[in-house]
Amino acid sequence: MDTDAQEEAGARVLDAAEELFYARGLQAVGMDAIRGASGVSLKRLYRLYPSKDALVEAYLRRRDERWRAALARHAGARPAGRERLLAVYDWLGLWFAEPGFRGCAFVNSFGELGTTVPAVAEAARAHKEAFRGYVAELVAEAGLPGESTAPLVLLAEGAIARAAVAGDTGAAHEAREAARALLDSVARPAPGDGKR
């Protein structure tokens, strides 16, 4: 098989894996279902991904890259500072409204497999840490204190969980308003801090 055909088959397999794993869960989807959805023979599928665990790792790696790139594109289109930070919550609202939204693929995967598959646990931790790092960059870019990062991340993570469990797409807007209030309080000097 030439390199282009190999890459095309690999992309089809990952597309099928992403759709099925996210919609149904990791344990509910076997390699035969991936084969059927991708149109790639089982033999070729196992040549590309020698085990289901290897395919799950590749799925999570690609999902992480795509998710974070989409968020960065959306937020990056806003002016640096508060607006770019608040754009994170706007993007979450768009994501929550997508057909088939099932919450965070990394939380879902970790919830299914816990630490029984260390690579899945590591992918989930790495994704959450990368998101926290991105928010920290936006906080620094806005000239805000670093301790603003943790509550801003928790607001986003809470909105994701609420949207997934309750189907509440408005959770992103509520998180945005809470983030705005937090940013207002951080930007305002505390009483007695002014010069006399």
Short mmCIF file of C-alpha atoms in Angstrom, two decimals:
data_model
loop_
_atom_site.label_atom_id
_atom_site.label_comp_id
_atom_site.label_asym_id
_atom_site.label_seq_id
_atom_site.Cartn_x
_atom_site.Cartn_y
_atom_site.Cartn_z
CA MET A 1 0.00 0.00 0.00
CA ASP A 2 1.48 3.37 -0.98
CA THR A 3 1.87 6.19 1.55
CA ASP A 4 -1.11 8.22 0.27
CA ALA A 5 -3.42 5.22 0.41
CA GLN A 6 -2.13 4.38 3.90
CA GLU A 7 -2.75 7.95 5.11
CA GLU A 8 -6.21 8.02 3.52
CA ALA A 9 -7.14 4.68 5.16
CA GLY A 10 -5.77 5.92 8.50
CA ALA A 11 -7.84 9.10 8.25
CA ARG A 12 -10.99 7.09 7.47
CA VAL A 13 -10.36 4.83 10.45
CA LEU A 14 -9.83 7.82 12.78
CA ASP A 15 -12.94 9.57 11.43
CA ALA A 16 -15.00 6.45 12.12
CA ALA A 17 -13.40 5.95 15.54
CA GLU A 18 -14.04 9.54 16.55
CA GLU A 19 -17.67 9.42 15.52
CA LEU A 20 -18.41 6.04 17.11
CA PHE A 21 -16.32 6.33 20.28
CA TYR A 22 -17.71 9.78 21.05
CA ALA A 23 -21.32 8.82 20.32
CA ARG A 24 -21.40 5.37 21.93
CA GLY A 25 -18.43 5.14 24.27
CA LEU A 26 -15.14 3.28 24.07
CA GLN A 27 -16.27 -0.05 25.47
CA ALA A 28 -19.43 -0.28 23.37
CA VAL A 29 -17.58 0.00 20.05
CA GLY A 30 -15.53 -2.90 18.75
CA MET A 31 -12.98 -2.98 15.97
CA ASP A 32 -15.52 -4.62 13.68
CA ALA A 33 -17.80 -1.56 14.00
CA ILE A 34 -14.84 0.69 13.14
CA ARG A 35 -14.08 -1.53 10.14
CA GLY A 36 -17.67 -1.28 8.93
CA ALA A 37 -17.92 2.49 9.38
CA SER A 38 -14.53 3.20 7.82
CA GLY A 39 -14.71 0.74 4.93
CA VAL A 40 -11.17 -0.38 5.77
CA SER A 41 -10.59 -4.13 5.95
CA LEU A 42 -9.97 -5.62 9.37
CA LYS A 43 -6.51 -6.75 8.24
CA ARG A 44 -5.55 -3.24 7.16
CA LEU A 45 -7.16 -1.76 10.28
CA TYR A 46 -4.96 -3.93 12.51
CA ARG A 47 -1.91 -3.03 10.42
CA LEU A 48 -2.64 0.64 11.09
CA TYR A 49 -3.60 0.15 14.74
CA PRO A 50 -2.39 -3.16 16.20
CA SER A 51 -4.85 -2.97 19.10
CA LYS A 52 -8.01 -1.18 20.13
CA ASP A 53 -6.01 0.61 22.83
CA ALA A 54 -3.67 1.99 20.15
CA LEU A 55 -6.68 3.23 18.17
CA VAL A 56 -8.23 4.81 21.28
CA GLU A 57 -4.95 6.62 21.98
CA ALA A 58 -4.80 7.93 18.40
CA TYR A 59 -8.46 9.02 18.58
CA LEU A 60 -7.88 10.94 21.81
CA ARG A 61 -4.67 12.52 20.54
CA ARG A 62 -6.40 13.75 17.37
CA ARG A 63 -9.49 14.89 19.27
CA ASP A 64 -7.31 16.91 21.64
CA GLU A 65 -5.50 18.61 18.77
CA ARG A 66 -8.72 19.43 16.92
CA TRP A 67 -10.61 20.62 20.01
CA ARG A 68 -7.84 22.91 21.18
CA ALA A 69 -7.17 24.25 17.67
CA ALA A 70 -10.85 25.09 17.15
CA LEU A 71 -10.98 26.87 20.51
CA ALA A 72 -7.77 28.82 19.78
CA ARG A 73 -9.04 29.86 16.32
CA HIS A 74 -12.30 31.14 17.79
CA ALA A 75 -10.72 32.98 20.72
CA GLY A 76 -7.82 34.23 18.59
CA ALA A 77 -10.26 36.09 16.38
CA ARG A 78 -11.11 38.37 19.33
CA PRO A 79 -8.99 41.22 20.64
CA ALA A 80 -6.37 40.17 23.18
CA GLY A 81 -7.38 40.63 26.79
CA ARG A 82 -10.74 40.16 28.46
CA GLU A 83 -12.62 39.65 25.20
CA ARG A 84 -10.36 36.80 24.17
CA LEU A 85 -10.78 35.18 27.59
CA LEU A 86 -14.57 35.51 27.46
CA ALA A 87 -14.54 34.12 23.91
CA VAL A 88 -13.61 30.75 25.46
CA TYR A 89 -17.12 30.57 26.92
CA ASP A 90 -18.70 31.75 23.67
CA TRP A 91 -16.95 28.89 21.89
CA LEU A 92 -18.16 26.43 24.51
CA GLY A 93 -21.72 27.58 23.81
CA LEU A 94 -21.26 26.86 20.09
CA TRP A 95 -19.82 23.43 20.89
CA PHE A 96 -22.66 22.58 23.29
CA ALA A 97 -25.20 23.38 20.55
CA GLU A 98 -23.60 21.00 18.03
CA PRO A 99 -25.70 17.96 17.11
CA GLY A 100 -24.47 14.91 18.98
CA PHE A 101 -22.74 16.85 21.77
CA ARG A 102 -21.95 14.36 24.56
CA GLY A 103 -19.66 16.36 26.79
CA CYS A 104 -15.92 16.07 27.13
CA ALA A 105 -14.52 13.04 25.31
CA PHE A 106 -11.66 12.91 27.81
CA VAL A 107 -13.87 12.91 30.90
CA ASN A 108 -16.10 10.32 29.21
CA SER A 109 -13.13 8.12 28.35
CA PHE A 110 -11.61 8.42 31.81
CA GLY A 111 -15.02 7.68 33.35
CA GLU A 112 -15.32 4.51 31.30
CA LEU A 113 -11.84 3.14 31.74
CA GLY A 114 -10.47 4.97 34.78
CA THR A 115 -6.90 3.94 35.29
CA THR A 116 -7.35 0.48 33.76
CA VAL A 117 -5.83 1.85 30.55
CA PRO A 118 -3.01 4.16 31.66
CA ALA A 119 -2.71 5.77 28.21
CA VAL A 120 -6.34 6.91 28.38
CA ALA A 121 -5.86 8.34 31.87
CA GLU A 122 -2.72 10.13 30.69
CA ALA A 123 -4.49 11.51 27.59
CA ALA A 124 -7.31 12.86 29.77
CA ARG A 125 -4.87 14.49 32.20
CA ALA A 126 -2.78 15.94 29.37
CA HIS A 127 -5.86 17.42 27.68
CA LYS A 128 -7.06 19.06 30.89
CA GLU A 129 -3.59 20.40 31.63
CA ALA A 130 -3.25 21.78 28.09
CA PHE A 131 -6.59 23.57 28.45
CA ARG A 132 -5.52 24.99 31.81
CA GLY A 133 -2.26 26.12 30.19
CA TYR A 134 -4.14 27.84 27.38
CA VAL A 135 -6.37 29.72 29.82
CA ALA A 136 -3.26 30.69 31.81
CA GLU A 137 -1.75 32.15 28.62
CA LEU A 138 -4.90 34.19 28.02
CA VAL A 139 -4.88 35.38 31.64
CA ALA A 140 -1.25 36.50 31.32
CA GLU A 141 -1.94 38.13 27.95
CA ALA A 142 -4.78 40.10 29.60
CA GLY A 143 -2.42 41.28 32.34
CA LEU A 144 -4.40 39.53 35.05
CA PRO A 145 -2.98 37.76 38.09
CA GLY A 146 -2.16 34.09 37.56
CA GLU A 147 -4.50 33.04 40.36
CA SER A 148 -7.40 33.99 38.06
CA THR A 149 -6.67 30.90 35.97
CA ALA A 150 -8.03 28.21 38.29
CA PRO A 151 -11.52 29.69 38.78
CA LEU A 152 -11.84 30.50 35.07
CA VAL A 153 -10.96 26.90 34.19
CA LEU A 154 -13.38 25.55 36.80
CA LEU A 155 -16.17 27.68 35.33
CA ALA A 156 -15.51 26.22 31.90
CA GLU A 157 -15.22 22.64 33.16
CA GLY A 158 -18.39 23.00 35.20
CA ALA A 159 -20.25 24.35 32.18
CA ILE A 160 -19.06 21.39 30.09
CA ALA A 161 -20.26 18.91 32.71
CA ARG A 162 -23.61 20.64 33.14
CA ALA A 163 -24.21 20.86 29.40
CA ALA A 164 -23.40 17.16 29.00
CA VAL A 165 -25.42 15.85 31.94
CA ALA A 166 -28.39 18.23 31.89
CA GLY A 167 -28.39 19.11 28.19
CA ASP A 168 -28.18 22.75 29.27
CA THR A 169 -26.55 24.71 26.46
CA GLY A 170 -27.14 27.89 28.50
CA ALA A 171 -24.43 26.72 30.91
CA ALA A 172 -21.82 28.38 28.68
CA HIS A 173 -23.55 31.75 28.92
CA GLU A 174 -23.89 31.44 32.70
CA ALA A 175 -20.21 30.53 32.98
CA ARG A 176 -19.33 33.50 30.77
CA GLU A 177 -21.26 35.88 33.02
CA ALA A 178 -19.58 34.44 36.11
CA ALA A 179 -16.21 34.79 34.39
CA ARG A 180 -17.02 38.40 33.52
CA ALA A 181 -17.87 39.10 37.18
CA LEU A 182 -14.63 37.46 38.26
CA LEU A 183 -12.63 39.54 35.79
CA ASP A 184 -14.40 42.70 36.98
CA SER A 185 -13.50 41.92 40.60
CA VAL A 186 -9.86 41.21 39.70
CA ALA A 187 -9.57 44.44 37.70
CA ARG A 188 -11.10 46.57 40.48
CA PRO A 189 -8.69 47.66 43.25
CA ALA A 190 -9.59 46.44 46.71
CA PRO A 191 -10.94 49.06 49.14
CA GLY A 192 -8.07 50.91 50.79
CA ASP A 193 -5.64 50.15 47.94
CA GLY A 194 -5.94 53.65 46.46
CA LYS A 195 -3.39 56.33 47.23
CA ARG A 196 -4.37 59.24 49.44
#
